[in-house]
Short mmCIF file of C-alpha atoms and ligand atoms in Angstrom, two decimals:
data_model
loop_
_atom_site.label_atom_id
_atom_site.label_comp_id
_atom_site.label_asym_id
_atom_site.label_seq_id
_atom_site.Cartn_x
_atom_site.Cartn_y
_atom_site.Cartn_z
CA MET A 9 199.60 127.06 63.86
CA MET A 10 198.18 125.39 60.74
CA ASP A 11 194.38 125.57 60.34
CA LYS A 12 192.80 123.07 62.68
CA LYS A 13 189.41 121.34 62.81
CA ILE A 14 187.68 122.54 66.00
CA ALA A 15 184.37 121.60 67.56
CA VAL A 16 182.80 124.01 70.09
CA ILE A 17 180.11 122.51 72.31
CA GLY A 18 177.53 125.01 73.65
CA MET A 19 176.47 128.09 71.60
CA GLY A 20 176.18 130.68 74.41
CA TYR A 21 178.03 133.76 75.72
CA VAL A 22 181.28 131.76 75.85
CA GLY A 23 181.01 129.31 72.91
CA ILE A 24 179.79 131.70 70.17
CA PRO A 25 182.60 134.30 70.48
CA ALA A 26 185.25 131.61 70.88
CA ALA A 27 183.97 129.72 67.80
CA VAL A 28 183.73 132.87 65.69
CA LEU A 29 187.22 134.09 66.63
CA LEU A 30 188.76 130.66 65.89
CA ALA A 31 186.99 130.55 62.52
CA ASN A 32 188.10 134.11 61.84
CA ALA A 33 191.67 132.97 62.45
CA GLY A 34 191.28 130.42 59.61
CA HIS A 35 190.34 127.27 61.53
CA ASP A 36 187.41 125.05 60.43
CA VAL A 37 184.93 125.33 63.22
CA ILE A 38 181.78 123.36 63.93
CA GLY A 39 179.42 124.48 66.71
CA ILE A 40 177.43 121.82 68.55
CA GLN A 41 174.16 122.96 70.13
CA ARG A 42 171.36 120.72 71.43
CA ARG A 43 168.10 121.36 69.61
CA SER A 44 166.25 122.07 72.83
CA LYS A 45 163.01 124.16 73.10
CA ARG A 46 164.98 126.85 74.99
CA SER A 47 168.07 127.13 72.72
CA GLY A 48 167.54 125.02 69.58
CA TRP A 49 166.57 128.14 67.55
CA LYS A 50 170.19 129.34 67.83
CA ILE A 51 171.33 126.59 65.36
CA ASP A 52 169.36 128.02 62.43
CA TRP A 53 170.10 131.65 63.35
CA LEU A 54 173.83 131.00 63.52
CA ASN A 55 173.85 129.05 60.20
CA GLN A 56 172.13 132.15 58.66
CA GLY A 57 174.94 134.28 60.14
CA ARG A 58 172.57 135.92 62.66
CA CYS A 59 173.90 136.60 66.20
CA PRO A 60 171.57 135.30 68.95
CA ILE A 61 173.31 137.42 71.64
CA GLY A 62 171.38 140.69 72.19
CA GLY A 63 172.67 143.97 73.61
CA ASN A 64 175.71 145.75 72.19
CA GLU A 65 178.52 143.25 71.32
CA PRO A 66 181.24 145.05 69.28
CA GLU A 67 182.59 143.14 66.25
CA LEU A 68 180.75 139.87 66.99
CA PRO A 69 177.72 140.16 64.56
CA GLU A 70 179.87 141.22 61.64
CA MET A 71 182.59 138.64 62.27
CA LEU A 72 179.97 135.92 62.64
CA LYS A 73 178.36 136.89 59.28
CA SER A 74 181.73 136.78 57.49
CA VAL A 75 182.92 133.38 58.84
CA VAL A 76 179.54 131.75 58.11
CA LYS A 77 179.61 133.22 54.56
CA ALA A 78 183.21 131.98 54.13
CA GLY A 79 182.05 128.46 55.16
CA LYS A 80 184.51 128.43 58.12
CA PHE A 81 181.78 128.10 60.78
CA ARG A 82 178.55 126.06 60.88
CA VAL A 83 176.42 124.68 63.68
CA THR A 84 174.73 121.31 64.15
CA ASP A 85 173.30 119.11 66.91
CA ASP A 86 175.00 116.04 65.59
CA TYR A 87 177.93 114.87 67.79
CA SER A 88 179.41 112.66 65.06
CA ALA A 89 180.68 115.94 63.65
CA ILE A 90 183.45 115.98 66.25
CA ARG A 91 184.92 112.68 64.98
CA ASP A 92 187.57 114.40 62.86
CA ALA A 93 188.13 117.46 65.05
CA ASP A 94 191.62 118.09 66.42
CA PHE A 95 190.21 120.09 69.39
CA VAL A 96 186.88 119.86 71.20
CA LEU A 97 185.97 122.88 73.34
CA ILE A 98 183.38 122.54 76.12
CA ASP A 99 181.49 125.83 76.73
CA VAL A 100 178.32 124.79 78.56
CA GLN A 101 176.61 126.32 81.59
CA THR A 102 177.92 125.16 85.00
CA PRO A 103 175.46 126.68 87.53
CA THR A 104 175.14 125.98 91.19
CA ASP A 105 171.85 125.05 92.94
CA GLU A 106 170.17 126.82 95.91
CA ASN A 107 172.55 124.91 98.24
CA HIS A 108 175.49 126.21 96.22
CA ILE A 109 176.27 122.68 94.91
CA PRO A 110 177.61 122.65 91.30
CA GLN A 111 175.04 121.33 88.82
CA TYR A 112 177.02 119.51 86.17
CA ASP A 113 174.07 118.09 84.20
CA SER A 114 175.13 119.94 81.02
CA LEU A 115 178.81 119.08 81.54
CA LYS A 116 178.06 115.37 81.94
CA GLU A 117 175.44 115.52 79.14
CA VAL A 118 178.17 116.56 76.67
CA ALA A 119 181.07 114.58 78.16
CA HIS A 120 179.43 111.21 77.45
CA PRO A 121 178.76 111.77 73.70
CA ILE A 122 182.18 113.40 73.29
CA GLY A 123 183.77 110.29 74.92
CA LYS A 124 181.87 108.04 72.49
CA GLN A 125 183.45 109.88 69.50
CA LEU A 126 186.92 110.39 70.98
CA ARG A 127 190.03 109.07 69.17
CA SER A 128 193.59 109.13 70.41
CA GLY A 129 195.45 112.35 69.63
CA GLN A 130 192.32 114.52 69.95
CA ILE A 131 192.31 117.20 72.69
CA VAL A 132 189.31 118.13 74.87
CA ILE A 133 189.42 121.63 76.38
CA ILE A 134 187.02 122.65 79.17
CA GLU A 135 186.46 126.45 79.05
CA SER A 136 183.38 126.59 81.31
CA THR A 137 184.20 127.49 84.89
CA VAL A 138 184.27 124.39 87.10
CA ALA A 139 185.16 123.59 90.73
CA PRO A 140 188.80 122.78 91.30
CA GLY A 141 189.35 119.07 90.67
CA THR A 142 186.50 118.65 88.20
CA THR A 143 188.68 118.17 85.09
CA GLU A 144 190.78 115.38 86.72
CA TYR A 145 188.14 113.66 88.91
CA LEU A 146 184.83 114.12 87.02
CA VAL A 147 185.37 114.75 83.28
CA LYS A 148 188.48 112.58 82.74
CA PRO A 149 186.87 109.31 84.09
CA ILE A 150 183.77 109.86 81.90
CA LEU A 151 185.89 110.39 78.75
CA GLU A 152 188.10 107.38 79.54
CA GLN A 153 185.12 105.13 80.28
CA GLU A 154 183.21 106.14 77.10
CA SER A 155 186.23 106.12 74.75
CA GLY A 156 188.06 103.13 76.20
CA LEU A 157 191.18 105.26 75.89
CA LYS A 158 193.46 106.55 78.65
CA ALA A 159 193.91 110.30 79.03
CA GLY A 160 197.37 111.53 78.13
CA PHE A 161 199.77 111.54 75.20
CA PRO A 162 201.33 109.66 73.30
CA ASP A 163 198.62 106.99 73.01
CA GLY A 164 195.53 108.57 74.54
CA PHE A 165 193.63 111.87 74.24
CA GLY A 166 194.61 115.22 75.62
CA LEU A 167 192.57 117.00 78.30
CA CYS A 168 192.88 120.60 79.42
CA PHE A 169 191.14 123.25 81.51
CA SER A 170 191.48 126.73 79.98
CA TYR A 171 189.01 129.14 81.44
CA GLU A 172 186.91 131.79 79.80
CA ARG A 173 187.07 135.43 80.86
CA VAL A 174 184.05 136.65 78.94
CA MET A 175 182.03 139.64 79.90
CA VAL A 176 178.80 140.71 78.21
CA GLY A 177 179.36 143.83 76.09
CA ARG A 178 182.99 142.89 75.47
CA LEU A 179 182.94 139.21 74.52
CA VAL A 180 185.36 139.44 71.53
CA HIS A 181 187.64 141.98 73.28
CA ASN A 182 188.14 139.89 76.42
CA ILE A 183 189.07 136.71 74.52
CA ARG A 184 191.51 138.50 72.26
CA GLU A 185 193.11 140.96 74.68
CA TYR A 186 193.14 139.10 78.05
CA PRO A 187 195.94 136.62 78.93
CA LYS A 188 194.86 132.97 78.48
CA ILE A 189 195.69 130.29 81.09
CA VAL A 190 196.01 126.72 79.77
CA GLY A 191 196.02 123.85 82.29
CA GLY A 192 196.87 120.58 80.41
CA ILE A 193 197.02 117.14 82.04
CA ASP A 194 200.47 116.70 80.42
CA GLU A 195 203.07 118.76 78.59
CA GLU A 196 202.04 117.74 75.10
CA THR A 197 198.43 118.75 75.73
CA THR A 198 199.52 122.07 77.16
CA ARG A 199 201.90 122.67 74.23
CA GLN A 200 199.30 122.07 71.58
CA CYS A 201 196.63 124.13 73.40
CA VAL A 202 199.03 127.07 73.91
CA ASP A 203 199.71 126.89 70.15
CA LEU A 204 195.97 126.90 69.34
CA TYR A 205 195.12 129.89 71.52
CA GLN A 206 198.07 131.89 70.23
CA SER A 207 196.19 131.99 66.94
CA ILE A 208 193.44 134.20 68.54
CA VAL A 209 194.84 135.64 71.80
CA LYS A 210 197.03 138.72 71.82
CA GLY A 211 197.25 138.96 75.63
CA GLY A 212 199.70 136.09 76.11
CA VAL A 213 199.04 132.34 76.66
CA HIS A 214 200.43 130.68 79.79
CA GLY A 215 200.72 126.93 80.46
CA THR A 216 200.06 125.23 83.88
CA ASP A 217 198.23 122.21 85.28
CA PRO A 218 194.41 121.78 85.46
CA MET A 219 194.07 122.24 89.26
CA THR A 220 196.10 125.47 89.26
CA ALA A 221 194.04 126.80 86.32
CA GLU A 222 190.75 125.82 88.01
CA VAL A 223 191.71 127.51 91.26
CA SER A 224 192.97 130.61 89.42
CA LYS A 225 189.67 131.10 87.68
CA THR A 226 187.42 130.69 90.70
CA VAL A 227 189.82 132.82 92.82
CA GLU A 228 189.85 135.55 90.13
CA ASN A 229 186.09 136.00 90.54
CA ALA A 230 186.05 135.42 94.27
CA TYR A 231 188.64 138.21 94.51
CA ARG A 232 186.31 140.61 92.64
CA ASP A 233 183.33 139.53 94.75
CA VAL A 234 185.26 140.20 97.97
CA GLN A 235 186.31 143.62 96.66
CA ILE A 236 182.69 144.46 95.86
CA ALA A 237 181.53 143.20 99.30
CA PHE A 238 184.17 145.42 100.92
CA ALA A 239 182.85 148.42 99.01
CA ASN A 240 179.27 147.44 100.02
CA GLU A 241 180.24 147.25 103.69
CA VAL A 242 181.93 150.64 103.53
CA ALA A 243 178.78 152.03 101.86
CA LEU A 244 176.66 150.79 104.76
CA LEU A 245 179.03 152.33 107.25
CA CYS A 246 178.92 155.63 105.32
CA GLU A 247 175.14 155.64 105.25
CA SER A 248 175.14 155.17 109.04
CA LEU A 249 177.77 157.86 109.59
CA GLY A 250 176.02 160.39 107.31
CA ILE A 251 178.66 160.72 104.66
CA ASP A 252 179.01 159.90 100.92
CA VAL A 253 180.86 156.64 100.15
CA TYR A 254 181.93 158.03 96.77
CA ASP A 255 183.92 160.78 98.48
CA VAL A 256 185.58 158.09 100.64
CA ARG A 257 186.24 155.95 97.56
CA ARG A 258 187.80 158.88 95.70
CA PHE A 259 190.14 159.68 98.58
CA VAL A 260 191.05 155.99 99.25
CA ASN A 261 191.73 155.25 95.55
CA GLY A 262 193.62 158.51 95.19
CA LEU A 263 196.56 157.15 97.14
CA PRO A 264 199.36 157.10 94.61
CA ASN A 265 201.57 154.14 93.92
CA ASP A 266 204.54 153.76 96.23
CA PRO A 267 207.20 155.68 94.20
CA SER A 268 209.83 153.08 95.21
CA VAL A 269 207.87 150.37 93.44
CA PRO A 270 206.05 152.27 90.64
CA HIS A 271 205.14 149.05 88.86
CA ALA A 272 203.34 147.60 91.78
CA ASN A 273 199.56 147.13 91.66
CA PRO A 274 197.60 150.21 92.65
CA VAL A 275 197.80 150.41 96.47
CA ARG A 276 194.03 150.83 96.63
CA ASN A 277 191.35 149.99 94.07
CA MET A 278 188.07 150.13 95.98
CA HIS A 279 185.29 148.77 93.76
CA PHE A 280 181.76 150.18 93.38
CA PRO A 281 179.13 149.53 96.05
CA GLY A 282 175.66 148.85 94.66
CA ALA A 283 172.32 147.14 94.56
CA GLY A 284 173.76 143.67 94.30
CA VAL A 285 175.99 141.24 92.36
CA GLY A 286 174.53 139.16 89.57
CA GLY A 287 175.62 137.30 86.49
CA HIS A 288 176.69 133.73 85.73
CA CYS A 289 180.07 134.12 87.38
CA LEU A 290 180.56 135.99 90.64
CA PRO A 291 177.45 134.63 92.48
CA LYS A 292 178.64 131.07 91.93
CA ASP A 293 182.39 130.89 91.39
CA THR A 294 183.12 131.32 95.11
CA TRP A 295 180.91 128.28 95.76
CA LEU A 296 182.73 126.32 93.03
CA LEU A 297 186.05 127.15 94.77
CA MET A 298 184.72 126.02 98.15
CA HIS A 299 183.19 122.93 96.63
CA GLY A 300 186.53 121.95 95.11
CA PHE A 301 188.11 122.46 98.54
CA ASP A 302 185.43 120.35 100.26
CA GLU A 303 185.39 117.64 97.64
CA TYR A 304 188.93 117.21 96.52
CA ALA A 305 191.19 118.57 99.26
CA GLN A 306 191.55 115.02 100.65
CA TYR A 307 192.95 113.83 97.36
CA LYS A 308 195.86 116.25 97.69
CA ALA A 309 197.11 115.77 101.24
CA GLU A 310 196.59 112.19 102.45
CA GLY A 311 194.66 112.06 105.70
CA THR A 312 193.67 115.74 105.81
CA HIS A 313 190.33 117.12 104.70
CA GLY A 314 192.00 120.41 103.97
CA ILE A 315 193.01 122.97 106.60
CA GLN A 316 190.16 123.97 108.93
CA TYR A 317 190.20 127.71 109.55
CA PRO A 318 188.08 130.07 111.79
CA SER A 319 186.15 132.23 109.25
CA SER A 320 185.68 132.42 105.46
CA LEU A 321 186.09 135.86 103.95
CA VAL A 322 184.87 134.67 100.54
CA ILE A 323 181.64 133.17 101.99
CA ASP A 324 180.91 136.26 104.11
CA ALA A 325 181.38 138.36 100.99
CA ARG A 326 178.78 136.26 99.20
CA THR A 327 176.33 136.70 102.06
CA LEU A 328 176.74 140.44 102.08
CA ASN A 329 176.54 140.90 98.32
CA ASP A 330 173.43 138.68 98.25
CA TRP A 331 171.86 140.96 100.89
CA MET A 332 172.26 144.24 99.02
CA PRO A 333 168.91 143.92 97.11
CA ILE A 334 167.27 143.59 100.54
CA HIS A 335 169.03 146.73 101.64
CA MET A 336 167.48 148.48 98.59
CA ALA A 337 164.01 147.47 99.82
CA ASP A 338 164.91 148.79 103.27
CA LEU A 339 166.02 152.12 101.87
CA LEU A 340 162.75 152.31 99.99
CA GLU A 341 160.73 151.59 103.13
CA VAL A 342 162.49 154.36 105.04
CA ALA A 343 162.12 156.82 102.16
CA LEU A 344 158.39 156.12 101.82
CA LYS A 345 157.98 156.61 105.57
CA GLU A 346 159.60 160.07 105.14
CA SER A 347 156.87 160.72 102.59
CA GLY A 348 154.21 159.56 105.04
CA LYS A 349 153.61 156.21 103.28
CA GLU A 350 153.89 152.53 104.21
CA LEU A 351 155.64 150.20 101.71
CA LYS A 352 152.63 147.87 101.87
CA GLY A 353 150.24 148.66 99.05
CA THR A 354 152.50 151.18 97.32
CA LYS A 355 153.47 150.89 93.66
CA VAL A 356 157.19 150.88 92.78
CA GLY A 357 158.80 151.48 89.39
CA VAL A 358 161.79 149.13 89.22
CA LEU A 359 164.40 150.27 86.62
CA GLY A 360 166.56 147.39 85.29
CA TYR A 361 166.17 143.63 85.17
CA ALA A 362 169.58 142.81 83.55
CA PHE A 363 172.44 142.14 86.02
CA LEU A 364 174.77 144.41 84.08
CA GLU A 365 174.24 147.75 82.32
CA ASN A 366 173.47 147.89 78.57
CA SER A 367 173.12 144.06 78.29
CA ASP A 368 170.23 141.66 77.99
CA ASP A 369 171.83 139.20 80.44
CA SER A 370 169.63 138.59 83.53
CA ARG A 371 171.30 135.49 84.94
CA ASN A 372 171.19 135.65 88.76
CA THR A 373 170.06 139.24 88.53
CA PRO A 374 169.86 141.10 91.94
CA THR A 375 166.47 142.41 90.79
CA VAL A 376 164.80 139.03 91.52
CA PRO A 377 165.64 138.97 95.29
CA LEU A 378 164.49 142.61 95.42
CA LEU A 379 161.12 141.70 93.83
CA GLN A 380 160.75 138.79 96.21
CA GLU A 381 161.35 141.16 99.14
CA LEU A 382 158.78 143.63 97.74
CA ASP A 383 156.32 140.77 97.46
CA ARG A 384 157.05 139.78 101.02
CA LYS A 385 156.38 143.36 102.16
CA GLY A 386 153.14 143.67 100.13
CA ALA A 387 154.28 146.26 97.61
CA GLN A 388 153.28 146.24 93.92
CA TYR A 389 155.83 146.88 91.20
CA VAL A 390 156.27 147.50 87.48
CA ILE A 391 159.57 146.46 85.95
CA HIS A 392 161.22 148.28 83.04
CA ASP A 393 164.28 147.18 81.07
CA PRO A 394 165.28 148.44 77.60
CA TYR A 395 167.05 145.16 76.66
CA ILE A 396 164.79 142.47 78.11
CA LYS A 397 161.39 141.49 76.69
CA ARG A 398 160.62 138.28 78.62
CA THR A 399 162.09 136.90 81.82
CA GLU A 400 162.95 133.27 82.63
CA GLU A 401 161.44 133.80 86.13
CA GLY A 402 158.02 134.83 84.70
CA TYR A 403 158.10 138.49 85.71
CA LEU A 404 156.47 140.89 83.19
CA ILE A 405 158.63 143.68 81.67
CA GLU A 406 156.90 146.96 80.70
CA PRO A 407 158.88 148.17 77.63
CA ASP A 408 157.45 151.70 77.82
CA LEU A 409 159.20 153.70 80.50
CA ASP A 410 156.41 156.27 80.99
CA LYS A 411 153.82 153.51 81.29
CA ALA A 412 156.05 151.74 83.80
CA LEU A 413 156.45 154.79 86.04
CA LYS A 414 152.93 156.24 85.64
CA GLY A 415 151.26 156.49 89.06
CA CYS A 416 154.19 154.96 90.97
CA ASP A 417 155.11 156.00 94.52
CA ALA A 418 158.78 155.46 94.00
CA VAL A 419 161.47 154.79 91.39
CA LEU A 420 164.09 152.24 92.31
CA LEU A 421 167.22 151.90 90.10
CA MET A 422 168.78 148.40 89.96
CA THR A 423 170.74 148.48 86.63
CA LYS A 424 172.76 151.39 85.28
CA HIS A 425 171.47 151.29 81.67
CA ASP A 426 172.57 154.38 79.69
CA GLN A 427 168.94 155.09 78.81
CA TYR A 428 168.14 155.99 82.45
CA LYS A 429 170.78 158.79 82.40
CA SER A 430 168.31 160.94 80.41
CA ILE A 431 165.42 160.63 82.89
CA ASP A 432 164.54 164.23 83.76
CA LEU A 433 162.75 165.69 86.73
CA ASP A 434 159.78 167.20 84.88
CA ARG A 435 159.03 163.84 83.37
CA LEU A 436 159.10 162.18 86.75
CA ASN A 437 157.04 164.92 88.36
CA ASN A 438 154.33 164.32 85.73
CA LEU A 439 154.40 160.56 86.13
CA LEU A 440 154.86 159.80 89.83
CA ARG A 441 152.21 159.84 92.55
CA THR A 442 154.90 160.17 95.29
CA ARG A 443 158.37 161.61 94.63
CA VAL A 444 160.76 158.99 95.95
CA ILE A 445 164.00 157.84 94.28
CA ILE A 446 166.23 155.00 95.40
CA ASP A 447 169.51 154.90 93.46
CA GLY A 448 171.30 151.54 93.66
CA ARG A 449 174.04 152.41 91.11
CA ASN A 450 175.05 156.01 91.77
CA LEU A 451 173.52 157.14 88.50
CA PHE A 452 171.54 160.18 89.62
CA GLU A 453 172.73 163.48 91.17
CA PRO A 454 170.98 163.71 94.55
CA GLU A 455 171.12 167.53 94.72
CA LYS A 456 168.89 167.89 91.63
CA PHE A 457 166.18 165.68 93.13
CA ILE A 458 166.48 167.10 96.61
CA ASP A 459 166.08 170.65 95.22
CA ALA A 460 162.90 169.39 93.56
CA GLU A 461 161.67 168.03 96.96
CA PHE A 462 162.14 164.40 96.07
CA VAL A 463 163.00 161.99 98.90
CA PHE A 464 166.30 160.60 97.64
CA LYS A 465 168.18 157.55 99.01
CA GLY A 466 171.18 155.83 97.50
CA VAL A 467 173.57 153.01 98.42
CA GLY A 468 176.38 154.61 100.39
CA LYS A 469 174.71 158.01 100.25
CA GLY A 470 174.61 158.90 103.92
CA ASN A 471 174.97 162.67 103.29
CA ILE A 472 171.47 163.30 101.97
CA ASN A 473 170.28 165.21 105.06
CA LYS A 474 173.32 167.50 104.85
CA LEU A 475 172.51 168.17 101.19
CA LYS A 476 168.92 168.89 102.19
CA SER A 477 170.02 171.46 104.81
CA HIS A 478 172.22 173.15 102.18
CA SER A 479 169.38 173.22 99.61
CA SER A 480 166.74 174.79 101.99
N1 LIG B 19 179.46 144.97 90.42
C1 LIG B 19 179.36 145.81 91.54
N2 LIG B 19 180.45 146.64 91.81
C2 LIG B 19 181.58 146.62 91.04
C3 LIG B 19 181.63 145.71 89.91
C4 LIG B 19 180.57 144.92 89.62
O1 LIG B 19 178.39 145.85 92.28
O2 LIG B 19 182.50 147.36 91.35
C5 LIG B 19 178.31 144.07 90.11
C6 LIG B 19 177.67 144.32 88.74
O3 LIG B 19 176.67 145.28 88.83
C7 LIG B 19 177.15 142.95 88.42
C8 LIG B 19 178.10 141.97 89.08
O4 LIG B 19 178.80 142.76 90.06
O5 LIG B 19 175.83 142.76 88.96
C9 LIG B 19 179.12 141.32 88.14
O6 LIG B 19 179.64 142.34 87.37
P1 LIG B 19 181.07 142.10 86.54
O7 LIG B 19 181.46 143.38 86.02
O8 LIG B 19 182.00 141.35 87.36
O9 LIG B 19 180.50 141.22 85.32
P2 LIG B 19 180.68 139.63 84.96
O10 LIG B 19 180.21 138.83 86.07
O11 LIG B 19 180.04 139.43 83.65
O12 LIG B 19 182.26 139.48 84.69
C10 LIG B 19 183.12 138.86 85.60
C11 LIG B 19 184.48 139.39 85.32
N3 LIG B 19 185.42 138.89 86.30
C12 LIG B 19 186.41 139.72 86.72
O13 LIG B 19 186.57 140.84 86.36
C13 LIG B 19 187.32 139.11 87.71
C14 LIG B 19 184.90 138.98 83.91
O14 LIG B 19 186.26 139.33 83.64
C15 LIG B 19 184.82 137.44 83.83
O15 LIG B 19 185.15 136.99 82.54
C16 LIG B 19 183.41 137.00 84.13
O16 LIG B 19 183.08 137.40 85.42
C17 LIG B 19 183.35 135.47 84.03
O17 LIG B 19 182.89 134.99 82.98
O18 LIG B 19 183.83 134.84 84.89
#
């Protein structure tokens, strides 16, 4: 594909790597970012070739510096810049509220000014995850109303949903290596978008329609969420039955492929149980899927509001995964009791505020519901995280690990940052007032702590008493 003019709206975890890769492939890319108090600073940083995304992001900072230096990528807050773009990518946040209803303020906020600039022949691509039906029934009407054009070639504009698959810590890798699904409202839109993405995607680019692409994205994350919930339920069963979930997981995942169909997906791929599920994706994509079903099912099958069925696996999975931080507090309460202490009035060292290891991303972090539960139970806490200095929610982060743990009655691990792997017993012995460890991510070896007379609890670790009897 010849070098194209591309506008990318929203300089975040999705927009920045997409813009940089497209510029690196030779396209002329302009980033559009609102000059808000919260994110306006990114415009100047990016135009200086500085990457606003913290944590370890292989290739991104260097690639950004080189495309800015080469004049292939610049950022502005001026929407008139999209007037001569061939493609306009929408990469804004699409959160859900406390009632799990999609909040499309940012999406609408950008759709109106885009519509005002739109000319026939341009193509708008939504990459942000949206509820099924949103491209056709929410974004298209806004663009048509503002532009006065009809969506669709040959006379109007193109519109497409092509979802992101980013993951902090591997932003560039996922865009380049993972297959890309392109859901265009008509064949010409799909053809041109497939062409565009083939200039940056090695993993294959596949055409379909917007609804199928929207459902595929939300299902992809709901699938992962259900797998994690399954692992969490098994962990709770193992705790109650006095065994180690990681032994069970090893044996279950050890089942080989069926030799008659060697290419088939692994028969079992039990995920990791843990202290909760955070991030901008899994905690909300299930609700986007169900919202699409609730809102738009009637459009598809006249007269039916979608099939009514007895129980929702995906919603139950959400409920269980959202409960895991509470389970962490319960494990702590039991452990402190074993040390002759009540949770009320004790001081807890909480390790990890980010939702994912070795990242500075704390969106929907499971640590917040844990802290709310500790507040409810009258415990004090000090939070440590090597990647996060300030929190949106107003919690203070103690950057010095020793200071964070000094005088605590328990250490509770929420995020599996590499730095915590080097925490040693002597250090903890000197710092803690009471020797209690709650491991929410299977980072620590229980035997070591039990031998040193710590009270150790872990998600899915029901075999601690057995280990104790062996060590005494
Ligand atoms: N988690 C577990 N157990 C597991 C895997 C994850 O408890 O076995 C927890 C993590 O600790 C974290 C949360 O789940 O709190 C989410 O972790 P993640 O590894 O799914 O990270 P995300 O949310 O950044 O990435 C997901 C990925 N989706 C899938 O793998 C289907 C990623 O590929 C998507 O691009 C991303 O969502 C997205 O943007 O949708």
